Coordinates of C-alpha atoms in Angstrom, one line a residue:
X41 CA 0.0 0.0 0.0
X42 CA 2.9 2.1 0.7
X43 CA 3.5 3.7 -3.1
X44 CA -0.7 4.4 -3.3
X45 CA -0.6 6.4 0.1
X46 CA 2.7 8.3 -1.4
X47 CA 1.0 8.7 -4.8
X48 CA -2.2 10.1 -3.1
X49 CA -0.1 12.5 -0.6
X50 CA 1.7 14.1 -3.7
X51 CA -1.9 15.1 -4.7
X52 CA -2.8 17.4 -1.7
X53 CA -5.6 19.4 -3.8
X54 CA -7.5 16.2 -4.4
X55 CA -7.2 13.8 -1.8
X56 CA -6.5 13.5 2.1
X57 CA -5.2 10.2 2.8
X58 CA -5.9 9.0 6.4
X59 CA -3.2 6.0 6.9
X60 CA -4.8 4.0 9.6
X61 CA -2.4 1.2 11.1
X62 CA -4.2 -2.1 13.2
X63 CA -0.6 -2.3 14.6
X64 CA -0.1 -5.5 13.5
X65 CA 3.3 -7.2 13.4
X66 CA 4.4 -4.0 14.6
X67 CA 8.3 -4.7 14.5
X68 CA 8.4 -5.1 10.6
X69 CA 5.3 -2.5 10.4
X70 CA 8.0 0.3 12.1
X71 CA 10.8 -0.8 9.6
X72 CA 8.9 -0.6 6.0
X73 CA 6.9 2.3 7.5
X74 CA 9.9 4.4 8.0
X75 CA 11.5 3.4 4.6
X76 CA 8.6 5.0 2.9
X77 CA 8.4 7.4 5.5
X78 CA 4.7 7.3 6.1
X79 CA 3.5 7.9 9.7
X80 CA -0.1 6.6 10.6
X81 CA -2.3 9.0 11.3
X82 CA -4.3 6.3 13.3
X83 CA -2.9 3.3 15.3
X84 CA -5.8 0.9 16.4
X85 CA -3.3 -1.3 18.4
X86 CA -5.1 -4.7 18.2
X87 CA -2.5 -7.0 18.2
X88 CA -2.7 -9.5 21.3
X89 CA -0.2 -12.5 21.8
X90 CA -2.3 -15.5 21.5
X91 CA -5.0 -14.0 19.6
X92 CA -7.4 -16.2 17.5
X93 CA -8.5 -15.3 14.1
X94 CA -12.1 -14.7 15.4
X95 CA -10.8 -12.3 18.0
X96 CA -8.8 -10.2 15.7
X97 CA -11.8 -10.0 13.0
X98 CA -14.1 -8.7 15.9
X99 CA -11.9 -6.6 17.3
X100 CA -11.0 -4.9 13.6
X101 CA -14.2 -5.2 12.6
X102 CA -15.0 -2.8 16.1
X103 CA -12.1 -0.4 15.5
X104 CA -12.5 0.5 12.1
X105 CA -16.0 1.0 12.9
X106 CA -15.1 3.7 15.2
X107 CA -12.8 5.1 12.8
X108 CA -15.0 5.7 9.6
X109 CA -17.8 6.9 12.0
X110 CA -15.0 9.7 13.4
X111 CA -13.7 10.4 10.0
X112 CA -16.6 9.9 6.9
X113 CA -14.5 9.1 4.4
X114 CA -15.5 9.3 0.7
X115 CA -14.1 5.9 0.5
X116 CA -12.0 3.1 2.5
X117 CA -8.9 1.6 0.6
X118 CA -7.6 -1.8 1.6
X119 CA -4.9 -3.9 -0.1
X120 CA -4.6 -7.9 -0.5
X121 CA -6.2 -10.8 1.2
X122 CA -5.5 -10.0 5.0
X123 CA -8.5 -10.6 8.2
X124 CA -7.5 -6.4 8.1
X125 CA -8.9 -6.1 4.3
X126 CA -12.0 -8.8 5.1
X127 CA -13.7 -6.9 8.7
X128 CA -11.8 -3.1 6.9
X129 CA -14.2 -4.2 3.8
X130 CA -17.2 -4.5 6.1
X131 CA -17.5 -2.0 8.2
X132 CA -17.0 0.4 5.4
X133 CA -19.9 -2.1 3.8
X134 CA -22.1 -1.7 6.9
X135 CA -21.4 2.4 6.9
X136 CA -22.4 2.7 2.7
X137 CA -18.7 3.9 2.4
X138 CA -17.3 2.7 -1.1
X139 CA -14.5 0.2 -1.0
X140 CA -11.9 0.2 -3.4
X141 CA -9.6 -3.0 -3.5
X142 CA -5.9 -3.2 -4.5
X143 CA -4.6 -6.5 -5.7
X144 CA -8.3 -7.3 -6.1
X145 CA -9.2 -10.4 -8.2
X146 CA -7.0 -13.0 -7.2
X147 CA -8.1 -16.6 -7.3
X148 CA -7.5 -20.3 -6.0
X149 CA -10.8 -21.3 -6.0
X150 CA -10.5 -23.5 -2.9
X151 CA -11.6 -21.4 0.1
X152 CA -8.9 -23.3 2.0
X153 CA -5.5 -22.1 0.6
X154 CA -4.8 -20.0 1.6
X155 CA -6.2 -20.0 4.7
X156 CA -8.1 -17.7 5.8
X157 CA -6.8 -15.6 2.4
X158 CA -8.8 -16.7 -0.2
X159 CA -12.0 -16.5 2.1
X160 CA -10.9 -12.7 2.8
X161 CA -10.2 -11.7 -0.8
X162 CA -13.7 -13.3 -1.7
X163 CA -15.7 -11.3 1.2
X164 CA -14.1 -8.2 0.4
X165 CA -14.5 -8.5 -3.1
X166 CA -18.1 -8.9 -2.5
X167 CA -18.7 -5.1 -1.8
X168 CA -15.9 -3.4 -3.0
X169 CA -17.0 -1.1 -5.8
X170 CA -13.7 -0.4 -7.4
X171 CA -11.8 -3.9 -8.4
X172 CA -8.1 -2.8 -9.2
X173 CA -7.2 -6.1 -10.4
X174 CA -3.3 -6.7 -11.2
X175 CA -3.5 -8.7 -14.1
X176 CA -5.9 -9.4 -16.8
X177 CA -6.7 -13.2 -15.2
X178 CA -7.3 -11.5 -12.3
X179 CA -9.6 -9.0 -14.1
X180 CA -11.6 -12.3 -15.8
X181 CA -11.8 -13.8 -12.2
X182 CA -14.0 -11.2 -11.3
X183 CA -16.0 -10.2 -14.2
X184 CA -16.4 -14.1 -14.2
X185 CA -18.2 -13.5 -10.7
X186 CA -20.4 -11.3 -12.0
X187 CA -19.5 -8.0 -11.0
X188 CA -19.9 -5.3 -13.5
X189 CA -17.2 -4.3 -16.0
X190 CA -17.0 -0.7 -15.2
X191 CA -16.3 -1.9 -11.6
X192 CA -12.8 -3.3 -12.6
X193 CA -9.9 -2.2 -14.1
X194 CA -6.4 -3.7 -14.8
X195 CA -3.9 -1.4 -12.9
X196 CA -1.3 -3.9 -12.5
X197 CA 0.4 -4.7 -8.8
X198 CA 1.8 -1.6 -6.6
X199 CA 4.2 -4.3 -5.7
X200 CA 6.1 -3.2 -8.3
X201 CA 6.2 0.0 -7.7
X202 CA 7.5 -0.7 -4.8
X203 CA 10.3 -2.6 -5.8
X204 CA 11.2 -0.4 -8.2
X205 CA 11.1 2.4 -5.8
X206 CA 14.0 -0.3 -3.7
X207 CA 16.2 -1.6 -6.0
X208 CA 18.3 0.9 -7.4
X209 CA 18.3 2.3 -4.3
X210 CA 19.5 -0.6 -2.7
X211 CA 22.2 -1.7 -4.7
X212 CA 24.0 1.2 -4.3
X213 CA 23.8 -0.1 -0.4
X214 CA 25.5 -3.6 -1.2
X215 CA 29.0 -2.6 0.9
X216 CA 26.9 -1.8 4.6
X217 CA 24.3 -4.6 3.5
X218 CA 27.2 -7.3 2.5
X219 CA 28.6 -6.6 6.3
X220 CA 25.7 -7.2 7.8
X221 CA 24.6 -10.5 5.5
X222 CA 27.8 -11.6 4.2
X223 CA 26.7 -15.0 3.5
X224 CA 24.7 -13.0 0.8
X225 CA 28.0 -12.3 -1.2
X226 CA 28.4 -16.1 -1.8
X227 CA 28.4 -17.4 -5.7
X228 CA 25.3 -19.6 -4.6
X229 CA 22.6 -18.4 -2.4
X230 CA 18.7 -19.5 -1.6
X231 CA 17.2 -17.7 0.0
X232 CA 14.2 -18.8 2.0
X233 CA 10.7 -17.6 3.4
X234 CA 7.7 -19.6 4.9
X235 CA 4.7 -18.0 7.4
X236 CA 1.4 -19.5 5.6
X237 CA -0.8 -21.0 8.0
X238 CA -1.9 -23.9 6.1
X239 CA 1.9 -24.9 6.2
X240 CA 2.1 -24.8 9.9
X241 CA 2.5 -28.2 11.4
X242 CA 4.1 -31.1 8.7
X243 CA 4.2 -28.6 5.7
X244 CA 6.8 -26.7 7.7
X245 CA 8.6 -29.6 9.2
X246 CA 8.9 -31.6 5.6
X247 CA 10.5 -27.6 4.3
X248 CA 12.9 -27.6 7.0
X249 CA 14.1 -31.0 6.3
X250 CA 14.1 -30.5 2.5
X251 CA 16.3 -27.5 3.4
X252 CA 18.7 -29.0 5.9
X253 CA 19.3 -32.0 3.0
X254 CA 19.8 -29.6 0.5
X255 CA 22.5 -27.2 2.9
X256 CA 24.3 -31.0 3.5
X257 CA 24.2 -31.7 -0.3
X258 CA 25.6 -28.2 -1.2
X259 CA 27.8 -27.1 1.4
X260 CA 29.2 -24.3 -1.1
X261 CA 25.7 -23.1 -1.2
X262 CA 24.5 -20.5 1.4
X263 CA 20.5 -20.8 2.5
X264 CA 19.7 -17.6 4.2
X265 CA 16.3 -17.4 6.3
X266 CA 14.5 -14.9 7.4
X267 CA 12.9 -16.5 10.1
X268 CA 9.2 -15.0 10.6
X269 CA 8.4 -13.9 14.8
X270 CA 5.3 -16.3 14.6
X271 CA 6.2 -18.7 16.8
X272 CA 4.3 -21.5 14.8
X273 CA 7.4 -20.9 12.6
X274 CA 10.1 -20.0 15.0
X275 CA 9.9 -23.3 17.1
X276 CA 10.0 -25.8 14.2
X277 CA 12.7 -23.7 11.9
X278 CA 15.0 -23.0 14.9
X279 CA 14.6 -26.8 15.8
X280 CA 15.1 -28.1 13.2
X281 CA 17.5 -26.1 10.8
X282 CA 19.9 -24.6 13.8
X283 CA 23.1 -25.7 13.8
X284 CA 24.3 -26.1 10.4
X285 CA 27.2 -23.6 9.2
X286 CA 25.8 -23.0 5.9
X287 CA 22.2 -22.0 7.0
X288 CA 21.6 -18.9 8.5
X289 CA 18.5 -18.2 10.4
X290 CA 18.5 -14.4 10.9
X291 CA 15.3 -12.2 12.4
X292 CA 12.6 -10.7 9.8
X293 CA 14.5 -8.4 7.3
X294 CA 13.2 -5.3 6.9
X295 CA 11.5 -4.4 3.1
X296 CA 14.5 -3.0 1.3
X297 CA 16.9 -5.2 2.7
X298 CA 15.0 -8.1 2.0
X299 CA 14.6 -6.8 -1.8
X300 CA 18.8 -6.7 -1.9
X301 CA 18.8 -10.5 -0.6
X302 CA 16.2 -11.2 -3.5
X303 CA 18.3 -9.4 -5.9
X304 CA 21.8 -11.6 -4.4
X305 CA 19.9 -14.8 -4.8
X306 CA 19.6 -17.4 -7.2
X307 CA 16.7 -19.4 -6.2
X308 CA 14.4 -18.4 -3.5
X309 CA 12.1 -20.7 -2.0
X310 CA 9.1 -18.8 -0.3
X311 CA 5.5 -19.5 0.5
X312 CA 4.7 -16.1 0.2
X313 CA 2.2 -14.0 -2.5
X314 CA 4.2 -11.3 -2.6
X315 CA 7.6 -12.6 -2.9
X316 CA 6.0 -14.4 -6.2
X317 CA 5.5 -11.5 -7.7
X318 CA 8.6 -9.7 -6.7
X319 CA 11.5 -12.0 -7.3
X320 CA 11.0 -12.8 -11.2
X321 CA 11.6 -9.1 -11.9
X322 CA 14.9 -10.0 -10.0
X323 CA 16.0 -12.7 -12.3
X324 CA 15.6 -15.4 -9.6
X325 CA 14.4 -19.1 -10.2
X326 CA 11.4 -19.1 -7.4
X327 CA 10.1 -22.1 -6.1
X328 CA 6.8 -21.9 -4.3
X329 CA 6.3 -24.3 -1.7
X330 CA 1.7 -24.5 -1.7
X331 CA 0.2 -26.5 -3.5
X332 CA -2.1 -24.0 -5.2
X333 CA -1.9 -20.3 -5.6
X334 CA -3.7 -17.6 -6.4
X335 CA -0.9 -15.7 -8.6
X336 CA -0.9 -18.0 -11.4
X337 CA 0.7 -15.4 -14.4
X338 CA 4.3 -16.5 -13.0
X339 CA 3.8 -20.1 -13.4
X340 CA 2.2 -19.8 -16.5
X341 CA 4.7 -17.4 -17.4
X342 CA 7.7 -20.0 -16.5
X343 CA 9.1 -17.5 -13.6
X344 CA 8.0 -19.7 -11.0
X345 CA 7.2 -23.6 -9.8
X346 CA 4.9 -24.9 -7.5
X347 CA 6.5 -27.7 -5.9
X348 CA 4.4 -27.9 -2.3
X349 CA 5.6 -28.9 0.9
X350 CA 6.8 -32.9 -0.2
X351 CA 10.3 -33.4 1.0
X352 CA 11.8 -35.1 -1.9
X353 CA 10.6 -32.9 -4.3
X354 CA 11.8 -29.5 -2.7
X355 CA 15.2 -31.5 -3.0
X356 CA 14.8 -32.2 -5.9
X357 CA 13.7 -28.8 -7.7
X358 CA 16.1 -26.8 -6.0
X359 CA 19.0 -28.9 -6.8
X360 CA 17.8 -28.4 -10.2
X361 CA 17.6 -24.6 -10.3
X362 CA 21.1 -24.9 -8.6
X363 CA 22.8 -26.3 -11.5
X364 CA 21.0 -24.0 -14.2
X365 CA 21.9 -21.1 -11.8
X366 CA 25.6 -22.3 -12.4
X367 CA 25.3 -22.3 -16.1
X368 CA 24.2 -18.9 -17.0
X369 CA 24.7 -15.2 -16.0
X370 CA 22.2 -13.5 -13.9
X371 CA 20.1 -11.4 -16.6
X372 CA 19.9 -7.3 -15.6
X373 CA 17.0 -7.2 -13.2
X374 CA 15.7 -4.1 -15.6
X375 CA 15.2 -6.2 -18.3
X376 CA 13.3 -8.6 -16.6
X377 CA 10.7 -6.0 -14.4
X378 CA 9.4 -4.7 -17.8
X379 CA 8.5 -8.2 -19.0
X380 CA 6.8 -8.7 -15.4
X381 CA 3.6 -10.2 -15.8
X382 CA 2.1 -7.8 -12.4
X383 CA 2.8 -3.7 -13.4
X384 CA 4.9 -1.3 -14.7
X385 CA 5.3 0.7 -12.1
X386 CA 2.6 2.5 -12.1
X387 CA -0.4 0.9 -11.0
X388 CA -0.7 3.5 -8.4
X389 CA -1.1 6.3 -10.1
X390 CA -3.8 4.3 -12.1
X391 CA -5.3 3.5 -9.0
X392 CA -5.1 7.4 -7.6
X393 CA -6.8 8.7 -11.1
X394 CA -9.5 6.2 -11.1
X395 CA -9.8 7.1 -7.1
X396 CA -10.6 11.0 -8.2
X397 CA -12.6 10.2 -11.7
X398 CA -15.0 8.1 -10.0
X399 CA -15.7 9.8 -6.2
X400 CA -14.0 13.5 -6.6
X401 CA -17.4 14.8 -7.2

């Protein structure tokens, strides 16, 4: 959301953006926050330790409540497939407040993965009234549900423009980054994410051991993890994967630093949506470990793999990408964002014009 509150605040005759935070995660909230230097101009607080899904859907769905009856907004912006974005969605529903959704569109068709995401993106889409779909598929998905065509619009991702925004910036950083992740500066490097709930349990044990094979089969290749503060991930990574020289488990890296270890890599291996989307502009071979996902355009594109939780075939894939890594120079990463199947770079400022065109009045 970060480059569509920027792209609204350099249009101060037009629009007031309120940034309200639920002060979630609030650790890597204060880090990406500061590197776009947006300040909330609410903080609702409503992270608990402990707290169940249906307590932090009541207790957003409460706050937010509060907030658009303080403020009246014209309309209520949320971004992705978050419990935020679902109960955000519905109180602005319950208030008659349009709702316009970024990254709107996107589509597993199995309600449970993700889970909860594919349930929130549904809900919200329900009574959003402007669709800002990234990609053309996700544009079908929708008119496909019936809602009306002048409702949605391709706009492609603001991920993008966000790691646009980063890179350059960021690779002009490699001495101080290099000193503080020097196992980055290796000739071989995967780096690694996993945080999805429907992975918690055996889907994150099989990873781990898929990933402490491969460090023993590659010892000249360096597996960096970022390990996320959940502690239905901490526990089992920690447990499993500490130890061994050649994997490092360091804490959450903030956004532009974690765009330079993207850029360093040559495979990552991530369960995340949004790391789909970023790393192919990066020139990185990504292999996603779910079995279904809603970002298709990369796999059909051949930028990315599904290859699932299944121990043997994590090995397998990445000791594939390996070798093919070996055999040919990384391509310039500037070649490869403009053939990125999810923006441009300017999906906010698509998003900002079609903000004024359709409630300015």
């Amino acid at each position: 959301m970060s480059p569509l509150i920027l792209e609204c605040q350099k249009r101060p005759d037009t629009i007031a953006p309120i940034v309200c935070s639920t002060g979630q995660h609030r650790e890597m909230l204060a880090q990406v926050l500061g590197y776009f230097g947006i300040k909330p101009d609410i903080d609702l607080g409503l992270m608990k330790p402990g707290q169940t899904l249906t307590g932090l859907t009541s207790a957003c769905l409460l706050a937010v409540d509060e907030v658009i009856q303080q403020q009246k907004p014209d309309c209520v912006v949320v971004q992705g497939d978050t419990t935020t974005v679902m109960a955000s969605a519905m109180a602005a529903f319950y208030h008659h407040i349009p709702v316009v959704h970024v990254e709107a569109g996107l589509r597993t068709g199995d309600l449970m993965a993700p889970w909860p995401e594919e349930f929130n993106r549904r809900v919200a889409g329900i009574v959003t009234q402007l669709h800002c779909a990234p990609t053309k598929r996700s544009a079908d998905a929708l008119l496909a549900e019936s809602v009306p065509a002048e409702n949605v619009r391709v706009t492609g991702n603001t991920v993008i423009d966000a790691l646009l925004h980063t890179v350059e910036k960021q690779r002009s950083e490699t001495e101080s980054l290099a000193q503080k992740y020097p196992a980055a500066m290796a000739d071989s490097v995967v780096l690694i994410t996993g945080h999805r709930r429907e992975n918690f349990g055996g889907g994150l044990a099989d990873t781990c051991d898929a990933i402490a094979e491969l460090a023993r089969n590659h010892p000249e290749t360096q597996f960096i993890y970022p390990v996320h503060l959940n502690p239905n991930v901490q526990g089992p990574v920690h447990d499993r994967l500490g130890g061994l020289d050649n994997i490092h488990l360091v804490p959450p890296a903030d956004y532009p630093e974690f765009v330079w270890l993207m850029d360093r890599a040559d495979v990552v291996l991530t369960d995340s949506g949004g790391v789909q989307e970023e790393a192919p502009s990066l020139d990185c071979a990504v292999l996603v470990t779910r079995e279904k996902t809603e970002r298709p355009e990369a796999v059909d594109a051949g930028l990315a793999e599904l290859v699932g939780t299944d121990r043997q075939r994590i090995v397998d894939r990445v000791t594939d990408a390996l070798a093919s890594r070996s055999e040919k120079a990384k391509a310039s990463a500037t070649d490869t964002i403009i053939n990125n199947p999810y923006g441009d770079g300017k999906a906010s400022q698509r998003i900002a014009d079609w903000m004024l065109e359709r409630f300015a009045s």
